[in-house]
Amino acid sequence: MALMTDHFLPTVPPITNYVCSVPRLNALAKEWLRLDQVPAPDTRKDKSTRAEIEDLLLEDDTRELSKRLETRIAFGTAGLRARVQAGFSRINSLTVIQTSQGLAEYLSKEIPGAEKAGIVIGRDDRHGSTKFSHLAAAAFIAKGFKVWWYENIVHTPLVPFAVKHLGAAAGVMITASHNPAQDNGYKVYGSNGCQINSPADAAIAASILQNQKPFRWAWEVWGEHPLKEGILEPMMHEYIKKICELVNPHFDDKRARVPFVYTPLHGVGFRFMAAAMNQVQLRTKMTVVEAQSQPDPDFPTVKYPNPEEQGALTFAISVARTLDISLVLANDPDADRFSAAEVTESGWLQFTGDQIGVLLGCYVLTLMNSEEIQNCVMLTSAVSSYMLAEIAATKGFQVVETLTGFKWLGSIALDLEKQGKKVCFAYEEALGYMFPGVVQDKDGIAAAAMFLSAVSEWGSPREKMRQLYEEYGWFVPKNTYWRSPDIYTTQEIFKKIRSLGSPFPVSLAERKVLRWRDLTTGYDSATPDNIPVLPCSKSSQMITCWLDGFLGDEGIRFTVRASGTEPKIKIYVECHSKQEDTATEGALQALSWLSQEWFSDPRLAIEEKFYHLTERPAA
């Protein structure tokens, strides 16, 4: 069978005569127009990406041209994520094809038999997802790759699941997860079913730069092709079977099956949640939020399609209140994250990611005997609560800390398995929960099923959480973020923080700094050589600080880091105390001090629910 790799697209539209007033931008625009040969979309709603750049040239919009063309979209959280627009710094047909060509070239060089092992390709329902997934498939087929193809929209965990199940060389999921509606992304999984990590990400990025000119875009592979095989039905069957293996042994007729309201937040989760609930005999207990049940890339009923954001569950809680149901469950749009809320005597309580992580971790422990607990390892990230580690010290299992992101949690779990360890569970406070028996990544459907299994045994998850606090102390988090206008402002902020002391600040207001760990500069005051145990990266901003006890608490730990996918500076504060009010007061106090001493720059905007912390005393 002849491949298409030797033939470039023969028909090249003429380069526009429009000229930009800045020569370097003019050259970049012409290079874009030379490479961007994608036909205009059929829908009237969108203009072609060529036309977008031509219009900017015509308007001589140098500011926008600079944003679009001067930097290349880079690998962040296991792939690409950006606004769907024309330009090298955006997600569009050209950058998707370039990325696919570069990834294919990398896989061919690094993995023997990669073409035969194939690539898994899935997509969600965001703007551009269908087109981008077809273009990615065409690029891989042009390189001679077998394409394991999801014929319809899927939730993200089905891609790494299929990679492992089929023994594929890699997987690609077209999604921007919980980002705003105007964004999309290209998420890459390695042959181990984990999100790609260093040094593979840098090698793939280099390969992309060496494969900039698109090969012939074979539009005919949008349909059937000998190298393209649909896998949705068999993978769905196998995936649900794994969910049942995880959950069903722990359900029995004696347990109460609690009714709940479920929302996929206009994402793809409902189909997969319903299938899982059918198999664990909970479908009749689930009421879906009809207004948010079907995929809609505009997310019309929520400000942000992210269950972490304040107000994201308001619609679902309203439905639950009307039906007198006490429990609400939610997934983010690609259903790899999970959130829950429960009604209390004082209103609705949405559990934090750490609380759900601790509850799930403790439930996993109840399913083991004492010997299994001694061999158990659980993983948390550097921004997650220390509560699970406190429980581990008492129960006798091990908790391993990793860098943020499931590219670390997943890969380190595999490393530990190779060492003979039994990794039972991993979580990150950003509503991500991993059960290695299902996928080597976060999975919102598996987490929901396990959470419901726990609730069927415990009853109120809030009451169970309170019991754990009373036993191990209160770990009160106050996590938030500041929106930053751009990466340059973020870099300035972190430079200012580091200038507050040498080698680090000795205090934050009235609290003494006990330990300082900077994973950007590679400094840790607690190690003998001052080199952190965790990997460091000069390209990402991340500082963790431990403060002494004050006001009767046991101390505070907080981390500030720049998001790899959004224009945010994220902060994670946790105060440990034997009393809830003392821990709450300590966490809020630290957050207030940080807003005044570290993040007072007027260009930053704190998350709405913490506006009051930025108020300054009257002169």
Coordinates of C-alpha atoms in Angstrom, one line a residue:
M1 CA 0.0 0.0 0.0
A2 CA 1.4 3.3 -1.0
L3 CA 1.8 5.9 1.7
M4 CA 1.3 9.6 1.4
T5 CA 4.5 10.8 3.0
D6 CA 6.3 11.7 -0.3
H7 CA 3.7 14.1 -1.6
F8 CA 3.1 17.7 -0.5
L9 CA -0.2 19.5 -1.3
P10 CA 0.3 20.6 -4.9
T11 CA -2.1 23.6 -4.9
V12 CA -0.8 26.6 -2.9
P13 CA -3.0 29.6 -2.5
P14 CA -1.2 32.9 -3.4
I15 CA 0.5 34.7 -0.6
T16 CA -1.3 37.8 0.4
N17 CA 0.1 41.2 -0.6
Y18 CA -0.9 42.7 2.8
V19 CA 2.2 44.0 4.6
C20 CA 2.7 44.5 8.3
S21 CA 4.6 47.6 9.5
V22 CA 6.9 45.4 11.7
P23 CA 9.3 43.4 9.4
R24 CA 9.7 40.4 11.7
L25 CA 5.9 40.0 12.1
N26 CA 5.5 40.4 8.4
A27 CA 7.9 37.5 7.8
L28 CA 6.2 35.4 10.4
A29 CA 2.8 36.1 8.8
K30 CA 4.0 35.1 5.4
E31 CA 5.5 31.9 6.8
W32 CA 2.1 31.2 8.4
L33 CA 0.3 31.8 5.1
R34 CA 2.8 29.6 3.2
L35 CA 2.1 26.7 5.6
D36 CA -1.6 27.1 6.3
Q37 CA -3.3 25.3 3.4
V38 CA -6.4 24.2 5.2
P39 CA -9.6 24.9 3.2
A40 CA -12.0 27.4 4.7
P41 CA -14.6 25.7 7.0
D42 CA -18.0 24.9 5.5
T43 CA -19.8 26.6 8.4
R44 CA -20.5 30.3 8.0
K45 CA -19.8 30.8 11.7
D46 CA -16.0 30.5 11.3
K47 CA -13.6 32.1 8.9
S48 CA -10.5 30.3 7.7
T49 CA -7.3 30.6 9.7
R50 CA -5.7 32.1 6.6
A51 CA -8.3 34.8 6.6
E52 CA -7.7 35.5 10.3
I53 CA -4.1 36.3 9.7
E54 CA -4.8 38.3 6.5
D55 CA -7.3 40.4 8.4
L56 CA -4.7 41.2 11.1
L57 CA -2.2 42.1 8.4
L58 CA -4.8 44.4 6.7
E59 CA -5.5 46.1 10.0
D60 CA -1.7 46.2 10.8
D61 CA -2.6 44.8 14.3
T62 CA 1.0 44.3 15.4
R63 CA 0.0 43.5 19.0
E64 CA -2.3 40.6 18.1
L65 CA 0.1 39.4 15.4
S66 CA 2.8 39.3 17.9
K67 CA 0.7 37.2 20.3
R68 CA -0.4 34.8 17.6
L69 CA 2.9 34.3 15.7
E70 CA 6.0 35.2 17.8
T71 CA 5.9 32.2 20.2
R72 CA 5.1 28.6 19.4
I73 CA 2.4 26.7 21.3
A74 CA 4.4 24.6 23.7
F75 CA 3.9 21.3 25.6
G76 CA 2.5 22.0 29.1
T77 CA 0.4 19.4 30.9
A78 CA 1.2 16.4 28.7
G79 CA 0.5 18.2 25.4
L80 CA -0.9 21.4 24.1
R81 CA -3.7 23.7 25.3
A82 CA -4.6 27.1 23.9
R83 CA -7.4 29.2 22.3
V84 CA -8.8 28.0 19.0
Q85 CA -7.4 30.6 16.6
A86 CA -5.0 31.1 13.8
G87 CA -1.3 31.5 14.7
F88 CA 1.7 29.4 15.8
S89 CA 0.8 30.0 19.5
R90 CA -2.8 28.7 19.1
I91 CA -4.6 25.5 18.5
N92 CA -5.7 25.2 14.9
S93 CA -5.6 22.8 12.0
L94 CA -2.0 23.6 11.1
T95 CA -0.5 23.3 14.6
V96 CA -2.5 20.0 15.1
I97 CA -1.1 18.6 11.9
Q98 CA 2.5 19.8 12.7
T99 CA 2.2 18.3 16.2
S100 CA 0.9 15.0 14.8
Q101 CA 3.7 14.8 12.2
G102 CA 6.3 15.5 14.9
L103 CA 4.8 13.0 17.3
A104 CA 4.7 10.3 14.6
E105 CA 8.3 11.0 13.7
Y106 CA 9.3 10.8 17.3
L107 CA 7.5 7.5 17.9
S108 CA 8.9 5.9 14.8
K109 CA 12.4 6.7 16.0
E110 CA 12.0 5.8 19.6
I111 CA 9.7 2.8 19.6
P112 CA 10.4 -0.3 17.5
G113 CA 7.3 -1.3 15.6
A114 CA 5.4 1.9 16.6
E115 CA 3.6 2.1 13.3
K116 CA 2.2 -1.4 13.7
A117 CA 1.4 -0.9 17.4
G118 CA -0.5 2.2 16.4
I119 CA -1.9 5.3 18.0
V120 CA -5.2 5.7 19.9
I121 CA -7.1 8.9 19.0
G122 CA -10.1 10.3 20.9
R123 CA -12.0 13.5 21.1
D124 CA -14.5 15.4 23.2
D125 CA -17.2 17.8 21.9
R126 CA -15.3 21.1 22.1
H127 CA -15.2 23.5 19.2
G128 CA -12.8 22.0 16.6
S129 CA -12.4 18.7 18.3
T130 CA -13.9 16.6 15.5
K131 CA -11.9 18.3 12.8
F132 CA -8.7 18.2 14.8
S133 CA -9.0 14.5 15.6
H134 CA -9.6 13.7 11.9
L135 CA -6.6 15.8 10.9
A136 CA -4.4 14.0 13.5
A137 CA -5.6 10.6 12.2
A138 CA -4.8 11.7 8.6
A139 CA -1.3 12.8 9.6
F140 CA -0.6 9.5 11.4
I141 CA -2.0 7.4 8.5
A142 CA 0.2 9.4 6.2
K143 CA 3.2 8.2 8.2
G144 CA 2.0 4.6 8.0
F145 CA 0.6 4.3 11.5
K146 CA -2.3 2.1 12.5
V147 CA -5.0 4.4 14.0
W148 CA -7.1 3.0 16.8
W149 CA -10.1 5.3 16.3
Y150 CA -12.9 6.4 18.6
E151 CA -15.8 6.9 16.3
N152 CA -17.6 9.2 18.6
I153 CA -16.9 11.5 21.5
V154 CA -15.4 9.9 24.6
H155 CA -14.2 10.9 28.1
T156 CA -10.5 11.3 28.4
P157 CA -9.7 8.2 30.5
L158 CA -10.8 5.9 27.6
V159 CA -7.7 7.0 25.6
P160 CA -5.0 5.8 28.1
F161 CA -7.2 2.8 28.9
A162 CA -7.1 1.8 25.2
V163 CA -3.4 2.5 24.9
K164 CA -2.7 -0.1 27.7
H165 CA -5.4 -2.5 26.6
L166 CA -4.3 -2.5 22.9
G167 CA -0.6 -2.2 23.5
A168 CA -0.5 1.0 21.4
A169 CA 2.6 3.1 20.9
A170 CA 0.8 6.3 22.2
G171 CA -2.5 8.0 22.5
V172 CA -3.9 11.4 21.6
M173 CA -7.0 13.0 23.2
I174 CA -8.4 16.2 21.7
T175 CA -9.6 18.1 24.7
A176 CA -9.0 21.2 26.8
S177 CA -10.6 19.5 29.9
H178 CA -12.2 22.2 32.0
N179 CA -10.8 25.3 30.2
P180 CA -13.1 28.0 28.9
A181 CA -15.2 27.4 25.8
Q182 CA -12.8 29.1 23.4
D183 CA -9.9 26.7 24.2
N184 CA -9.0 23.3 22.9
G185 CA -6.0 21.0 23.4
Y186 CA -4.0 18.0 22.3
K187 CA -3.2 15.6 25.1
V188 CA -0.5 12.9 24.6
Y189 CA -0.2 9.6 26.4
G190 CA 2.9 7.3 26.2
S191 CA 2.9 3.6 25.6
N192 CA 2.7 3.0 29.3
G193 CA -0.8 4.7 29.4
C194 CA 0.6 7.7 31.3
Q195 CA 0.7 11.3 30.2
I196 CA 4.0 12.1 28.5
N197 CA 6.7 13.4 30.8
S198 CA 10.3 14.6 30.7
P199 CA 12.4 14.1 28.7
A200 CA 9.9 12.8 26.1
D201 CA 8.0 16.1 26.0
A202 CA 11.2 18.0 25.0
A203 CA 12.1 15.4 22.4
I204 CA 8.6 15.6 20.9
A205 CA 8.7 19.4 20.8
A206 CA 12.0 19.2 18.9
S207 CA 10.5 16.7 16.5
I208 CA 7.6 19.0 15.8
L209 CA 9.9 21.8 14.9
Q210 CA 11.6 19.5 12.4
N211 CA 8.2 18.6 10.8
Q212 CA 6.7 22.0 10.1
K213 CA 5.6 21.7 6.5
P214 CA 2.4 19.7 6.3
F215 CA 2.4 16.6 4.2
R216 CA -0.5 16.0 1.9
W217 CA -3.7 16.2 3.8
A218 CA -5.6 13.1 2.8
W219 CA -9.2 14.2 3.4
E220 CA -10.4 10.8 2.3
V221 CA -9.2 9.3 5.6
W222 CA -12.0 11.1 7.3
G223 CA -14.1 8.0 6.4
E224 CA -12.8 4.5 6.2
H225 CA -9.2 3.5 5.6
P226 CA -7.3 0.2 5.9
L227 CA -5.1 1.7 8.7
K228 CA -8.1 3.0 10.6
E229 CA -10.1 0.8 13.0
G230 CA -13.0 1.8 15.2
I231 CA -12.7 0.7 18.8
L232 CA -15.4 2.5 20.8
E233 CA -17.7 -0.5 21.5
P234 CA -15.0 -3.0 22.6
M235 CA -13.1 -0.5 24.6
M236 CA -16.3 0.8 26.3
H237 CA -17.1 -2.8 27.2
E238 CA -13.7 -3.5 28.7
Y239 CA -13.6 -0.2 30.5
I240 CA -16.9 -0.8 32.2
K241 CA -15.8 -4.3 33.1
K242 CA -12.8 -2.8 35.0
I243 CA -15.1 -0.4 36.8
C244 CA -17.2 -3.3 38.0
E245 CA -14.1 -5.2 39.1
L246 CA -13.1 -2.1 41.1
V247 CA -16.5 -1.5 42.7
N248 CA -18.9 -4.5 42.5
P249 CA -17.1 -6.8 45.0
H250 CA -17.8 -4.2 47.7
F251 CA -21.5 -3.7 47.0
D252 CA -24.0 -6.1 48.5
D253 CA -27.7 -6.2 49.1
K254 CA -27.3 -5.0 52.7
R255 CA -25.9 -1.7 51.7
A256 CA -28.0 1.4 51.2
R257 CA -27.9 2.8 47.7
V258 CA -28.1 6.6 48.2
P259 CA -29.9 8.7 45.6
F260 CA -27.9 11.4 44.0
V261 CA -28.0 14.2 41.4
Y262 CA -25.3 14.1 38.6
T263 CA -24.1 16.7 36.3
P264 CA -21.5 16.4 33.5
L265 CA -21.4 20.2 33.2
H266 CA -22.2 20.1 29.4
G267 CA -19.4 17.6 28.8
V268 CA -19.2 14.1 27.6
G269 CA -19.5 12.3 31.0
F270 CA -23.2 11.4 31.1
R271 CA -23.0 8.4 28.7
F272 CA -20.1 6.8 30.6
M273 CA -21.5 7.6 34.0
A274 CA -24.8 6.1 33.1
A275 CA -23.2 2.9 31.7
A276 CA -21.1 2.5 34.9
M277 CA -24.1 3.1 37.1
N278 CA -26.1 0.5 35.2
Q279 CA -23.5 -2.1 35.9
V280 CA -23.2 -1.3 39.6
Q281 CA -27.0 -1.2 39.9
L282 CA -27.2 2.5 40.8
R283 CA -28.7 3.9 37.6
T284 CA -32.1 4.1 39.2
K285 CA -30.7 6.2 42.0
M286 CA -29.2 8.8 39.6
T287 CA -31.0 11.9 38.6
V288 CA -29.1 13.8 35.8
V289 CA -29.3 17.5 35.4
E290 CA -31.1 17.6 32.1
A291 CA -30.0 21.2 31.3
Q292 CA -26.4 20.1 31.5
S293 CA -26.6 16.5 30.5
Q294 CA -25.7 16.7 26.8
P295 CA -22.4 17.9 25.4
D296 CA -22.4 21.6 24.5
P297 CA -19.1 23.3 23.6
D298 CA -20.4 26.7 24.7
F299 CA -21.2 25.6 28.3
P300 CA -24.2 27.9 28.4
T301 CA -25.3 27.5 32.0
V302 CA -21.9 27.9 33.8
K303 CA -19.4 30.7 33.9
Y304 CA -16.5 28.3 33.9
P305 CA -17.0 24.5 33.1
N306 CA -14.8 23.6 36.0
P307 CA -16.3 22.0 39.2
E308 CA -13.5 23.6 41.2
E309 CA -14.9 27.0 40.4
Q310 CA -17.4 28.7 42.7
G311 CA -20.9 28.4 41.4
A312 CA -20.2 25.5 39.0
L313 CA -22.5 23.1 40.9
T314 CA -25.3 25.7 41.5
F315 CA -27.6 24.3 38.9
A316 CA -27.2 20.7 40.1
I317 CA -27.7 21.8 43.8
S318 CA -30.9 23.5 42.8
V319 CA -32.2 20.3 41.2
A320 CA -31.2 18.3 44.3
R321 CA -32.9 20.8 46.6
T322 CA -36.1 20.6 44.5
L323 CA -36.1 16.8 44.7
D324 CA -35.0 16.6 48.4
I325 CA -31.8 14.7 47.4
S326 CA -28.8 15.2 49.7
L327 CA -25.9 14.3 47.4
V328 CA -24.6 15.9 44.2
L329 CA -21.9 14.5 42.0
A330 CA -20.1 16.2 39.1
N331 CA -17.5 15.6 36.4
D332 CA -15.7 18.2 34.5
P333 CA -16.3 18.3 30.7
D334 CA -13.9 15.5 29.7
A335 CA -14.9 13.5 32.9
D336 CA -11.4 12.9 34.2
R337 CA -12.2 15.0 37.3
F338 CA -14.8 14.3 40.0
S339 CA -16.5 16.5 42.6
A340 CA -19.2 16.1 45.2
A341 CA -21.4 18.2 47.5
E342 CA -23.7 17.2 50.3
V343 CA -26.5 19.1 52.1
T344 CA -25.9 20.0 55.7
E345 CA -27.9 21.7 58.5
S346 CA -26.4 25.0 57.4
G347 CA -26.6 24.6 53.6
W348 CA -24.7 22.8 50.9
L349 CA -21.1 21.8 51.4
Q350 CA -18.9 21.1 48.4
F351 CA -16.0 18.9 49.3
T352 CA -12.5 20.0 48.5
G353 CA -10.3 17.8 46.3
D354 CA -8.2 17.0 49.4
Q355 CA -11.3 15.9 51.4
I356 CA -12.5 13.6 48.6
G357 CA -8.9 12.3 48.2
V358 CA -8.7 11.5 51.9
L359 CA -12.1 9.9 51.9
L360 CA -11.3 7.7 48.9
G361 CA -7.9 6.8 50.3
C362 CA -9.4 5.7 53.6
Y363 CA -12.1 3.7 51.9
V364 CA -9.5 1.9 49.9
L365 CA -7.9 0.9 53.2
T366 CA -11.1 -0.6 54.5
L367 CA -11.0 -3.1 51.6
M368 CA -7.6 -4.5 52.7
N369 CA -6.4 -6.8 55.4
S370 CA -3.5 -5.7 57.7
E371 CA -0.8 -7.3 55.5
E372 CA -2.1 -5.6 52.4
I373 CA -2.2 -2.3 54.2
Q374 CA 1.5 -2.7 55.2
N375 CA 2.4 -3.2 51.5
C376 CA 0.2 -0.4 50.2
V377 CA 1.5 2.8 48.7
M378 CA -0.6 5.9 48.0
L379 CA 0.6 8.9 46.0
T380 CA -0.2 12.6 46.5
S381 CA 1.2 15.6 44.8
A382 CA 3.2 18.4 46.3
V383 CA 0.2 20.7 46.5
S384 CA -2.1 18.2 48.1
S385 CA -3.0 17.8 51.8
Y386 CA -0.6 16.2 54.3
M387 CA -3.6 14.6 56.0
L388 CA -3.2 11.3 54.1
A389 CA 0.5 11.1 55.2
E390 CA -0.6 11.7 58.8
I391 CA -3.0 8.8 58.5
A392 CA -0.3 6.7 56.9
A393 CA 2.0 7.2 59.9
T394 CA -0.7 5.7 62.1
K395 CA -2.0 2.9 59.8
G396 CA 1.4 1.7 58.5
F397 CA 1.1 2.3 54.8
Q398 CA 3.3 4.6 52.7
V399 CA 2.5 7.9 51.1
V400 CA 4.8 9.2 48.3
E401 CA 4.9 12.8 47.3
T402 CA 5.3 13.8 43.6
L403 CA 5.3 16.9 41.6
T404 CA 2.0 18.3 40.5
G405 CA 0.1 16.6 37.6
F406 CA -0.8 13.0 36.8
K407 CA 2.1 12.8 34.4
W408 CA 4.2 12.4 37.6
L409 CA 1.7 10.5 39.7
G410 CA 1.1 8.0 36.9
S411 CA 4.7 7.4 35.9
I412 CA 6.0 7.2 39.5
A413 CA 3.2 4.7 40.3
L414 CA 4.6 2.5 37.6
D415 CA 8.1 2.9 38.8
L416 CA 7.0 1.8 42.3
E417 CA 5.2 -1.2 40.9
K418 CA 8.4 -2.2 39.2
Q419 CA 10.1 -2.1 42.6
G420 CA 7.5 -4.6 43.9
K421 CA 5.3 -2.0 45.6
K422 CA 1.5 -2.1 45.5
V423 CA 0.2 1.3 44.5
C424 CA -3.5 1.3 45.5
F425 CA -4.5 4.9 44.9
A426 CA -3.3 8.3 43.9
Y427 CA -4.8 11.7 44.0
E428 CA -4.2 15.4 43.5
E429 CA -6.2 18.2 45.1
A430 CA -7.5 19.5 41.8
L431 CA -10.2 16.8 41.8
G432 CA -8.1 14.1 40.2
Y433 CA -8.2 10.5 41.5
M434 CA -6.4 7.5 40.1
F435 CA -7.2 3.8 40.6
P436 CA -4.3 1.9 38.9
G437 CA -6.5 -1.1 38.2
V438 CA -8.6 0.9 35.7
V439 CA -6.3 3.6 34.2
Q440 CA -2.9 5.1 34.9
D441 CA -4.4 8.6 35.0
K442 CA -7.2 10.4 36.8
D443 CA -10.6 9.1 36.1
G444 CA -13.8 10.9 37.1
I445 CA -16.1 8.0 36.4
A446 CA -14.1 5.5 38.5
A447 CA -13.8 8.0 41.3
A448 CA -17.6 8.6 41.3
A449 CA -18.3 4.8 41.4
M450 CA -15.9 4.3 44.3
F451 CA -17.2 7.4 46.2
L452 CA -20.8 6.0 45.9
S453 CA -19.5 2.6 47.1
A454 CA -18.0 4.4 50.2
V455 CA -21.2 6.3 50.8
S456 CA -23.2 3.1 50.7
E457 CA -21.1 1.9 53.6
W458 CA -20.6 5.1 55.6
G459 CA -23.7 7.1 55.0
S460 CA -22.9 10.8 55.2
P461 CA -19.4 11.6 53.7
R462 CA -19.4 14.8 55.7
E463 CA -19.8 12.9 59.0
K464 CA -17.1 10.4 57.9
M465 CA -14.8 13.4 57.2
R466 CA -15.5 14.9 60.6
Q467 CA -14.7 11.6 62.3
L468 CA -11.3 11.6 60.5
Y469 CA -10.6 15.2 61.5
E470 CA -11.4 14.3 65.2
E471 CA -9.0 11.4 65.0
Y472 CA -6.1 13.0 63.1
G473 CA -6.6 16.7 63.5
W474 CA -8.1 19.3 61.3
F475 CA -6.2 20.0 58.0
V476 CA -8.0 23.1 56.7
P477 CA -7.1 24.2 53.1
K478 CA -7.7 27.6 51.6
N479 CA -6.8 27.2 48.0
T480 CA -7.3 30.0 45.4
Y481 CA -5.6 31.7 42.5
W482 CA -4.7 35.1 41.2
R483 CA -5.4 35.7 37.5
S484 CA -2.3 37.1 35.8
P485 CA -2.4 39.1 32.6
D486 CA 0.5 37.2 31.0
I487 CA 3.6 35.1 31.6
Y488 CA 5.9 38.1 32.0
T489 CA 3.9 39.5 34.9
T490 CA 3.9 36.1 36.5
Q491 CA 7.7 35.9 36.2
E492 CA 8.0 39.4 37.7
I493 CA 5.9 38.4 40.7
F494 CA 8.1 35.3 41.5
K495 CA 11.3 37.3 41.0
K496 CA 10.0 39.8 43.6
I497 CA 9.1 37.0 46.0
R498 CA 12.6 35.6 45.8
S499 CA 14.1 39.0 46.5
L500 CA 12.4 39.2 49.9
G501 CA 15.3 37.3 51.5
S502 CA 18.6 35.5 50.9
P503 CA 18.7 32.6 50.4
F504 CA 15.0 32.8 51.3
P505 CA 12.6 35.1 53.4
V506 CA 12.9 34.3 57.1
S507 CA 9.2 35.1 57.9
L508 CA 5.8 35.8 56.6
A509 CA 4.3 38.6 58.7
E510 CA 4.4 37.1 62.3
R511 CA 5.2 33.5 61.4
K512 CA 8.7 32.1 61.1
V513 CA 9.7 30.2 57.9
L514 CA 10.7 26.7 59.0
R515 CA 11.5 25.4 55.6
W516 CA 11.7 26.8 52.1
R517 CA 11.7 24.7 48.9
D518 CA 12.0 26.3 45.5
L519 CA 11.6 23.8 42.7
T520 CA 12.4 26.5 40.1
T521 CA 15.8 27.5 41.4
G522 CA 16.5 24.1 42.9
Y523 CA 16.8 25.0 46.6
D524 CA 15.5 23.2 49.7
S525 CA 16.5 24.4 53.1
A526 CA 15.7 21.0 54.7
T527 CA 18.1 18.8 52.8
P528 CA 21.8 18.4 53.7
D529 CA 23.0 19.7 50.4
N530 CA 20.1 22.1 49.9
I531 CA 19.1 20.2 46.7
P532 CA 15.4 19.2 46.6
V533 CA 14.5 15.5 46.4
L534 CA 11.7 16.3 43.9
P535 CA 12.7 17.2 40.3
C536 CA 13.3 20.9 39.5
S537 CA 12.6 22.9 36.4
K538 CA 13.7 26.4 35.6
S539 CA 10.8 26.7 33.1
S540 CA 8.1 26.4 35.8
Q541 CA 7.5 28.5 38.9
M542 CA 6.9 26.6 42.2
I543 CA 7.7 27.5 45.8
T544 CA 6.6 25.6 48.9
C545 CA 7.0 27.1 52.4
W546 CA 6.5 25.7 55.9
L547 CA 5.6 28.1 58.7
D548 CA 5.7 27.6 62.5
G549 CA 2.7 27.2 64.7
F550 CA 0.8 30.3 65.9
L551 CA -2.4 31.0 67.7
G552 CA -2.5 27.4 69.0
D553 CA -2.2 25.6 65.6
E554 CA 0.4 23.0 64.5
G555 CA 1.8 25.1 61.7
I556 CA 1.1 25.9 58.0
R557 CA 2.3 24.7 54.7
F558 CA 1.6 26.5 51.5
T559 CA 2.7 26.2 47.8
V560 CA 2.5 28.9 45.1
R561 CA 3.0 27.9 41.5
A562 CA 2.3 29.2 38.0
S563 CA -0.3 27.1 36.2
G564 CA 0.9 25.3 33.1
T565 CA -2.4 25.5 31.3
E566 CA -4.1 28.8 32.4
P567 CA -3.0 32.4 33.1
K568 CA -3.1 31.9 36.8
I569 CA -0.8 31.9 39.9
K570 CA -2.2 29.1 42.1
I571 CA -1.8 28.9 45.8
Y572 CA -2.5 26.0 48.2
V573 CA -2.6 26.9 51.9
E574 CA -3.2 24.3 54.6
C575 CA -3.2 24.8 58.4
H576 CA -3.1 21.8 60.8
S577 CA -4.7 22.1 64.2
K578 CA -6.5 20.0 66.8
Q579 CA -9.4 22.5 66.6
E580 CA -11.4 23.4 63.4
D581 CA -11.7 27.1 64.1
T582 CA -8.0 27.5 64.9
A583 CA -7.0 25.7 61.7
T584 CA -9.5 27.8 59.7
E585 CA -8.2 31.0 61.2
G586 CA -4.6 30.1 60.6
A587 CA -5.2 29.3 56.9
L588 CA -7.2 32.5 56.3
Q589 CA -4.6 34.5 58.1
A590 CA -1.7 33.1 56.0
L591 CA -3.7 33.7 52.8
S592 CA -4.4 37.3 53.9
W593 CA -0.7 38.0 54.7
L594 CA 0.3 36.5 51.3
S595 CA -2.2 38.7 49.4
Q596 CA -0.6 41.7 51.1
E597 CA 3.1 40.8 51.1
W598 CA 3.5 38.7 48.0
F599 CA 0.6 39.4 45.6
S600 CA -0.4 43.0 46.0
D601 CA 0.5 43.8 42.4
P602 CA -2.6 45.6 40.9
R603 CA -2.3 43.6 37.7
L604 CA -3.3 40.5 39.6
A605 CA -6.9 39.6 40.4
I606 CA -7.7 37.1 43.1
E607 CA -10.5 34.6 42.8
E608 CA -13.8 36.2 43.6
K609 CA -14.6 34.4 46.8
F610 CA -11.4 35.8 48.4
Y611 CA -11.9 39.4 47.3
H612 CA -12.1 40.5 51.0
L613 CA -8.6 39.4 51.7
T614 CA -7.2 42.0 49.3
E615 CA -8.8 44.9 51.2
R616 CA -6.3 47.2 52.9
P617 CA -6.9 48.9 56.3
A618 CA -7.8 52.5 56.1
A619 CA -4.9 54.9 56.5

